[in-house]
Short mmCIF file of C-alpha atoms and ligand atoms in Angstrom, two decimals:
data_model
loop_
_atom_site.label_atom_id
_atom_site.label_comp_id
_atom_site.label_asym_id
_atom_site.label_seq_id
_atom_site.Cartn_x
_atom_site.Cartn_y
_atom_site.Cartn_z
CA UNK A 1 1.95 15.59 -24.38
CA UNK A 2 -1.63 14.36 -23.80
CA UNK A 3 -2.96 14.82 -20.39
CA UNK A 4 -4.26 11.26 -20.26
CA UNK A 5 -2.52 9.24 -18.03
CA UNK A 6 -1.03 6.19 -19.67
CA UNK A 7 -3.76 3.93 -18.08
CA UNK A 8 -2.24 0.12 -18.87
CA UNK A 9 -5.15 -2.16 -20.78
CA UNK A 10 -5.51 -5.07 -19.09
CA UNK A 11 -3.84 -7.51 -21.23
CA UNK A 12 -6.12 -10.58 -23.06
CA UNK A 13 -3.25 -12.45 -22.20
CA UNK A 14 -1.04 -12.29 -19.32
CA UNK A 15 2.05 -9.73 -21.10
CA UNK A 16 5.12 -10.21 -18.90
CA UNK A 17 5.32 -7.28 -16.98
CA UNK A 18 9.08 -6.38 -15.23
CA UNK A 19 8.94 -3.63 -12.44
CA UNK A 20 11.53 -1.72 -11.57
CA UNK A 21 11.18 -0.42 -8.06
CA UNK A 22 13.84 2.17 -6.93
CA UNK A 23 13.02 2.68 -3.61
CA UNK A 24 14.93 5.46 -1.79
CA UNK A 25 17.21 5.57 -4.51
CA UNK A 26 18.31 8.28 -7.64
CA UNK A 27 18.06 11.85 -7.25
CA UNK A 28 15.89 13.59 -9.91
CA UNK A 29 19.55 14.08 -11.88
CA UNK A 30 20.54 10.80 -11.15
CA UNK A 31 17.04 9.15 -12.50
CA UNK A 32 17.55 11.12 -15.65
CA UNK A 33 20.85 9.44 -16.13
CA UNK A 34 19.55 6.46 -15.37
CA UNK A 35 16.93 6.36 -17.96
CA UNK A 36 19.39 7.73 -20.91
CA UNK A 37 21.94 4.57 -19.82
CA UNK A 38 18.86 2.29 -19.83
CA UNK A 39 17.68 3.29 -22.75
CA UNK A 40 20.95 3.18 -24.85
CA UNK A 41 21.58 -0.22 -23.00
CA UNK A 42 17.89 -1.90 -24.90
CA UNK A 43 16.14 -1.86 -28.27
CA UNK A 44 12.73 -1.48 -29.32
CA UNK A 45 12.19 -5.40 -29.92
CA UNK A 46 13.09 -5.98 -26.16
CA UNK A 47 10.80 -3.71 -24.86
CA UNK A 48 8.35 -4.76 -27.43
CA UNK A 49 8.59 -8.34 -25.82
CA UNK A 50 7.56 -7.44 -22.40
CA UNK A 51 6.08 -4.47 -20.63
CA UNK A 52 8.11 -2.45 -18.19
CA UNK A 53 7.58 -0.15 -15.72
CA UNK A 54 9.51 1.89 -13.20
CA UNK A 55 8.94 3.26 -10.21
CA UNK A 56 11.40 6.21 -9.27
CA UNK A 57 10.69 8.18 -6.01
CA UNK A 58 7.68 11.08 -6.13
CA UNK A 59 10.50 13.81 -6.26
CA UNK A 60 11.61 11.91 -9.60
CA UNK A 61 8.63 11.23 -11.10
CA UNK A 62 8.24 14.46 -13.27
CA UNK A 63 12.14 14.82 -14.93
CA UNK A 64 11.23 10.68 -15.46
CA UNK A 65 8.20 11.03 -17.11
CA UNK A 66 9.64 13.87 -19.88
CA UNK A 67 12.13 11.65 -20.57
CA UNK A 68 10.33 8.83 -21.19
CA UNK A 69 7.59 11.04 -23.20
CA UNK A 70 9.83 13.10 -25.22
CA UNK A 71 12.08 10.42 -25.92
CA UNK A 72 9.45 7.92 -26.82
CA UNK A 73 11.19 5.25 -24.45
CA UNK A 74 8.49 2.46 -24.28
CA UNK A 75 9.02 2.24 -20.41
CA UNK A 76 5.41 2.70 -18.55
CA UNK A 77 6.20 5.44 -15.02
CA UNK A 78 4.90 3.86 -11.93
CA UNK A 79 4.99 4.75 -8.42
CA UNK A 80 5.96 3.11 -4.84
CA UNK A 81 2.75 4.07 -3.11
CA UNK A 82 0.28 6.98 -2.54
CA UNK A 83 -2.42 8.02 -0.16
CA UNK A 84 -5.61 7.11 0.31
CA UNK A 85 -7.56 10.17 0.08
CA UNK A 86 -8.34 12.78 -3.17
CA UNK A 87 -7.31 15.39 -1.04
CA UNK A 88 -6.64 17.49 2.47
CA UNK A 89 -4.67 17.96 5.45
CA UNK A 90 -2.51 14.62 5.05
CA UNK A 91 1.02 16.15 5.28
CA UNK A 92 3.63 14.46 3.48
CA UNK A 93 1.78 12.15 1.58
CA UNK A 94 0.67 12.30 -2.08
CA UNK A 95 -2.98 11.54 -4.02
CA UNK A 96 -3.56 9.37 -6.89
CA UNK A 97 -4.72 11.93 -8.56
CA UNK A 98 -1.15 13.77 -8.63
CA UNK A 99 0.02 10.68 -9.97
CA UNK A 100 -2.65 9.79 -12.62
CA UNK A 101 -1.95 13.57 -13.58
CA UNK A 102 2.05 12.62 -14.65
CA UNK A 103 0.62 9.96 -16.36
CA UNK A 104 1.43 7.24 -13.46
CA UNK A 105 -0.12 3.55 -14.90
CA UNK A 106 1.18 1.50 -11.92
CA UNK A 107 1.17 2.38 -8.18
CA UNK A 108 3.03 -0.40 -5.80
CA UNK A 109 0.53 -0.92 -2.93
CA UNK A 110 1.28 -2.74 -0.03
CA UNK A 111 5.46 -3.04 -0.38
CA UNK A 112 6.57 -4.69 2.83
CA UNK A 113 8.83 -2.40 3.79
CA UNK A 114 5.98 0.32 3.96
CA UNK A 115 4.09 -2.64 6.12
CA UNK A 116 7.10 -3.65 7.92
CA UNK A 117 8.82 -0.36 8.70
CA UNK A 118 6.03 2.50 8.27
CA UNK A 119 3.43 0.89 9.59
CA UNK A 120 1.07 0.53 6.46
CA UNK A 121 -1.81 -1.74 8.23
CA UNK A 122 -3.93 -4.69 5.77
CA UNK A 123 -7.25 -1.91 5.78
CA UNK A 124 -5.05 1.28 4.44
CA UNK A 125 -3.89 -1.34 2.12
CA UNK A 126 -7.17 -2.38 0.68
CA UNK A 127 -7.82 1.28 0.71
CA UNK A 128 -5.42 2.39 -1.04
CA UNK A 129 -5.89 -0.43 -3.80
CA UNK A 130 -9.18 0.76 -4.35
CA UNK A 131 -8.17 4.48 -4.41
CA UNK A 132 -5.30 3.70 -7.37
CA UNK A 133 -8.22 2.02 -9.26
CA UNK A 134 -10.80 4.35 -8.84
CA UNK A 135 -7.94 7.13 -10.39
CA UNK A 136 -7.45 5.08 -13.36
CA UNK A 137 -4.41 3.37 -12.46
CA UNK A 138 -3.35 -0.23 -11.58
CA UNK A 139 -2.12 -1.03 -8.48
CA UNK A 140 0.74 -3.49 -7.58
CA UNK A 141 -0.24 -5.54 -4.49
CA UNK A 142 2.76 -7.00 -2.88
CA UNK A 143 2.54 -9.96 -0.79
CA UNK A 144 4.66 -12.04 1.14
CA UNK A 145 5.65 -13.63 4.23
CA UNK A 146 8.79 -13.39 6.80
CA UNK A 147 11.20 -16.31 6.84
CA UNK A 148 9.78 -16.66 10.47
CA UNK A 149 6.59 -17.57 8.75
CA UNK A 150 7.77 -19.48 6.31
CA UNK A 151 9.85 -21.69 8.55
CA UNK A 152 6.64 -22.55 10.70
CA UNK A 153 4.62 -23.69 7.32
CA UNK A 154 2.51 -20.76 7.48
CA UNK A 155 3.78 -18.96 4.14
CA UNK A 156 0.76 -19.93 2.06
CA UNK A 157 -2.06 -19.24 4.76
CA UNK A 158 -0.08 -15.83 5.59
CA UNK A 159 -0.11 -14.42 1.91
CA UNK A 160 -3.40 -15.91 1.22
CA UNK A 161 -5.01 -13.57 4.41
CA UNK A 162 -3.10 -10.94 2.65
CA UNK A 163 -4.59 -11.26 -0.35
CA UNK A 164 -8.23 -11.73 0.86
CA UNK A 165 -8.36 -8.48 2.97
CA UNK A 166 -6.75 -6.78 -0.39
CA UNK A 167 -9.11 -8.03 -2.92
CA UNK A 168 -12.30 -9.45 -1.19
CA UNK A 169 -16.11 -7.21 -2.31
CA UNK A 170 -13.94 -6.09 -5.47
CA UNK A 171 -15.78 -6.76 -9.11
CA UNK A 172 -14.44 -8.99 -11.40
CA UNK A 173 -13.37 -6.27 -13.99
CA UNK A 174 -11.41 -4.75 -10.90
CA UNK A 175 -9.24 -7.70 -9.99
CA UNK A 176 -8.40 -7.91 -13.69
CA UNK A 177 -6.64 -4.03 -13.64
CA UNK A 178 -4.92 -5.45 -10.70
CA UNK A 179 -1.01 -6.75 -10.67
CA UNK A 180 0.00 -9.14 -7.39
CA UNK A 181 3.47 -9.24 -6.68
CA UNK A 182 4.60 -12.32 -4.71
CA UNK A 183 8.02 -10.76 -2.69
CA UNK A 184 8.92 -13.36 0.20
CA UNK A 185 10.52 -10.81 2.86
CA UNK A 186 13.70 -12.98 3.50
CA UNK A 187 14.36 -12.73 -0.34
CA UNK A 188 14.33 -9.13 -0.47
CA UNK A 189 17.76 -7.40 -0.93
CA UNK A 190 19.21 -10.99 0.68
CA UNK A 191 20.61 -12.00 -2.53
CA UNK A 192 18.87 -15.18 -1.39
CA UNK A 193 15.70 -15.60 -4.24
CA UNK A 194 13.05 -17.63 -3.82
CA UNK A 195 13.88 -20.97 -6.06
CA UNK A 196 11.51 -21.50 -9.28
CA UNK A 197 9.45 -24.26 -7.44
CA UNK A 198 8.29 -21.95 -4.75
CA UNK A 199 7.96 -19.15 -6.68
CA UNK A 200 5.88 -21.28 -9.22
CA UNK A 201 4.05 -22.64 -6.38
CA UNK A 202 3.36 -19.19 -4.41
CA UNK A 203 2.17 -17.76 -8.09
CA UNK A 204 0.16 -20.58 -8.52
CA UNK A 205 -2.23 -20.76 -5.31
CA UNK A 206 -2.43 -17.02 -5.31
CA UNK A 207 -3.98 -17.49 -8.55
CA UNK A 208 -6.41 -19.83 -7.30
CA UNK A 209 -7.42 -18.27 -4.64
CA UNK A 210 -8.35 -15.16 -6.58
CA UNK A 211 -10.62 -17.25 -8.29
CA UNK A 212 -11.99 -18.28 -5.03
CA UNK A 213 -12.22 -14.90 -3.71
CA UNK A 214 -13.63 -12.87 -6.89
CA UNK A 215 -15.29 -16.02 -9.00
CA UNK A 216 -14.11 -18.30 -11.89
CA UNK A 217 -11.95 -17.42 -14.49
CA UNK A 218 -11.18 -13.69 -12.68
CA UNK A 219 -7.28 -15.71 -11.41
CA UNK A 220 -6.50 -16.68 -15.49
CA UNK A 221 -6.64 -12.90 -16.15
CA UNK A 222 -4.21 -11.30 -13.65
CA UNK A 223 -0.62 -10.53 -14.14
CA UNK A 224 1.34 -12.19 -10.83
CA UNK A 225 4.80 -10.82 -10.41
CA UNK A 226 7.97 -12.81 -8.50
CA UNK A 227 9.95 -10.24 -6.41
CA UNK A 228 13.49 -10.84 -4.48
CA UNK A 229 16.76 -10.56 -5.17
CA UNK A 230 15.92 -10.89 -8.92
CA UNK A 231 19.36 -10.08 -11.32
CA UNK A 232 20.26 -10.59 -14.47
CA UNK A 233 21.13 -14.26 -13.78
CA UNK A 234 18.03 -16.04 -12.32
CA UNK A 235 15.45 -13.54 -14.83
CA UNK A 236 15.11 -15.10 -17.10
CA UNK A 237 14.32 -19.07 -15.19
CA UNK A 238 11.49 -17.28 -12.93
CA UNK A 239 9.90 -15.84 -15.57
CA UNK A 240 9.56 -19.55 -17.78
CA UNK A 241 7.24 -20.81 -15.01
CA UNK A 242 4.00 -21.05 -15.24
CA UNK A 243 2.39 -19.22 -13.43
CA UNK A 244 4.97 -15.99 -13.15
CA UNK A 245 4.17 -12.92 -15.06
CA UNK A 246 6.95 -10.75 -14.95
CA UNK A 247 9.14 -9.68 -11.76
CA UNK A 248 9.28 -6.86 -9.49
CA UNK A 249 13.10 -5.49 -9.40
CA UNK A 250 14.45 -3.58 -6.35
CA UNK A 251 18.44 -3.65 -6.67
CA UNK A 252 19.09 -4.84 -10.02
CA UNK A 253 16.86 -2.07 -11.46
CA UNK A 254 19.03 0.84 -9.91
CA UNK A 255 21.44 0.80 -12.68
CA UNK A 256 20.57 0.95 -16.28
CA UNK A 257 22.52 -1.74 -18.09
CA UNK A 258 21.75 -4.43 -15.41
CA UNK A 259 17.56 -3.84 -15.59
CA UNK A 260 18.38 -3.82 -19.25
CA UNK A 261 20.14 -7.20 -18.90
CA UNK A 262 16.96 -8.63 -16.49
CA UNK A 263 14.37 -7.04 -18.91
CA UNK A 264 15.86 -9.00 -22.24
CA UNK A 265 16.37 -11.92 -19.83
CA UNK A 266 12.98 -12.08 -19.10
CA UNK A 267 11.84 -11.58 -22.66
CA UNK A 268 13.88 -14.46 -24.09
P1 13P B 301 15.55 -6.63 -4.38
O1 13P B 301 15.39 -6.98 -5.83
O2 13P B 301 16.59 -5.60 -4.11
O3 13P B 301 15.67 -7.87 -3.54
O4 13P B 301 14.17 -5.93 -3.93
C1 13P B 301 12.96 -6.55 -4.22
C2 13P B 301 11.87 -5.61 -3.94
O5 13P B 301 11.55 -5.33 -2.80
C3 13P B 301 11.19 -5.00 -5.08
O6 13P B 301 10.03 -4.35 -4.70
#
């Protein structure tokens, strides 16, 4: 093993990219079974068509990441957040640097439920964008809006704020390491996805508006996810639009033969 961590290239063109996010889910022996079933569920040509990535919790991350390097599984480790800061008196929380060090290459930043439930304002968000790029990694920034929102005609206006406190004084080169995830709140774990027009749609102004915020040409270059109540079933018709790069799994990742259903879904 090489101690450099497995810092993703930002693609010349947009590779689909499908996340799987595990959230509170999978003990370290659980994870490990995971992986194996994944792995015997998929071949090298579907994981040669798109790039994966999953994101276990931190007290998985190391049993993950010897499977995946010892078994040559081409399945990039990510994580579901980090802290801000190199280092200190911040109980509980972790650095990017721990992460870069097990060879991390994509951090989710900004998940709603870590707005939504813990708290995590728009400032430590930006923050802790610039802190996963600044280790060498890539950050995920979620985005989305409450059905509340969404019902009132605000969705747009709502993400876009989002995405201009995340990405606004950032250089060009910066916003291209950089994967936005478009995950509506109503759609997560609803079993209720976003349909392909508005996820299309969503994908499609957040892209401009990244050209807006960091210049011309800067929007062509990023990778934006869907997330929500992706399966198996609606994979593979989100990821033929457009403007959607790849999708960000929560439920339908958990078990290793459905993620290995979405993943050659999406790479049809
Ligand atoms: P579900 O796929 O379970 O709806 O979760 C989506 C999500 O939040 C991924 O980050």
């Amino acid at each position: 093993m090489t101690d450099e961590p497995l810092t993703p290239i930002p693609p010349a063109i947009r590779r689909r990219l499908i996340c799987g996010n595990w959230k509170m889910n999978h003990t370290h022996f659980e994870a490990v079974q995971m992986i194996h079933h994944f792995s015997a569920s998929i071949t090298e040509e579907d994981l040669a068509a798109v790039e994966v990535s999953i994101h276990p919790p931190f007290t998985d991350l190391r049993s993950v990441q010897t499977v995946l390097e010892s078994e040559k599984i081409s399945v990039v480790l990510g994580a579901q957040h980090c802290y801000f800061e190199p280092k200190g008196a911040f109980t509980g929380e972790i650095s990017p640097n721990m992460l870069a060090k097990l060879h991390v290459g994509y951090v989710i930043v900004g998940h709603s439920e870590r707005r939504l439930i813990l708290g995590q304002s728009d400032e430590v968000v930006a923050k802790t964008l610039r802190a996963v790029l600044a280790a060498g990694m890539s950050p995920i920034l979620c985005v989305g809006e409450s059905k509340d929102v969404r019902d009132s005609g605000g969705a747009q206006s709502h993400v876009m704020a989002q995405l201009r406190s995340a990405l606004q004084g950032l250089s060009p080169a910066l916003v291209q390491r950089c994967v936005v995830a478009y995950e509506p709140i109503w759609a997560i774990g609803t079993g209720v996805n976003a349909s392909t027009m508005d996820a299309q749609e969503m994908c499609q102004v957040i892209r401009e508006e990244i050209e807006t915020i960091v210049g011309p040409g800067v929007g062509s270059g990023v990778r934006i996810l869907y997330g929500g109540s992706v399966t198996p079933d609606n994979a593979r018709s989100l990821c033929r639009q457009k403007d959607v790069d790849g999708l960000l799994v929560g439920g339908a990742s958990l078990d290793g033969d459905s993620f290995a259903k979405v993943v050659k879904a999406a790479g049809r």
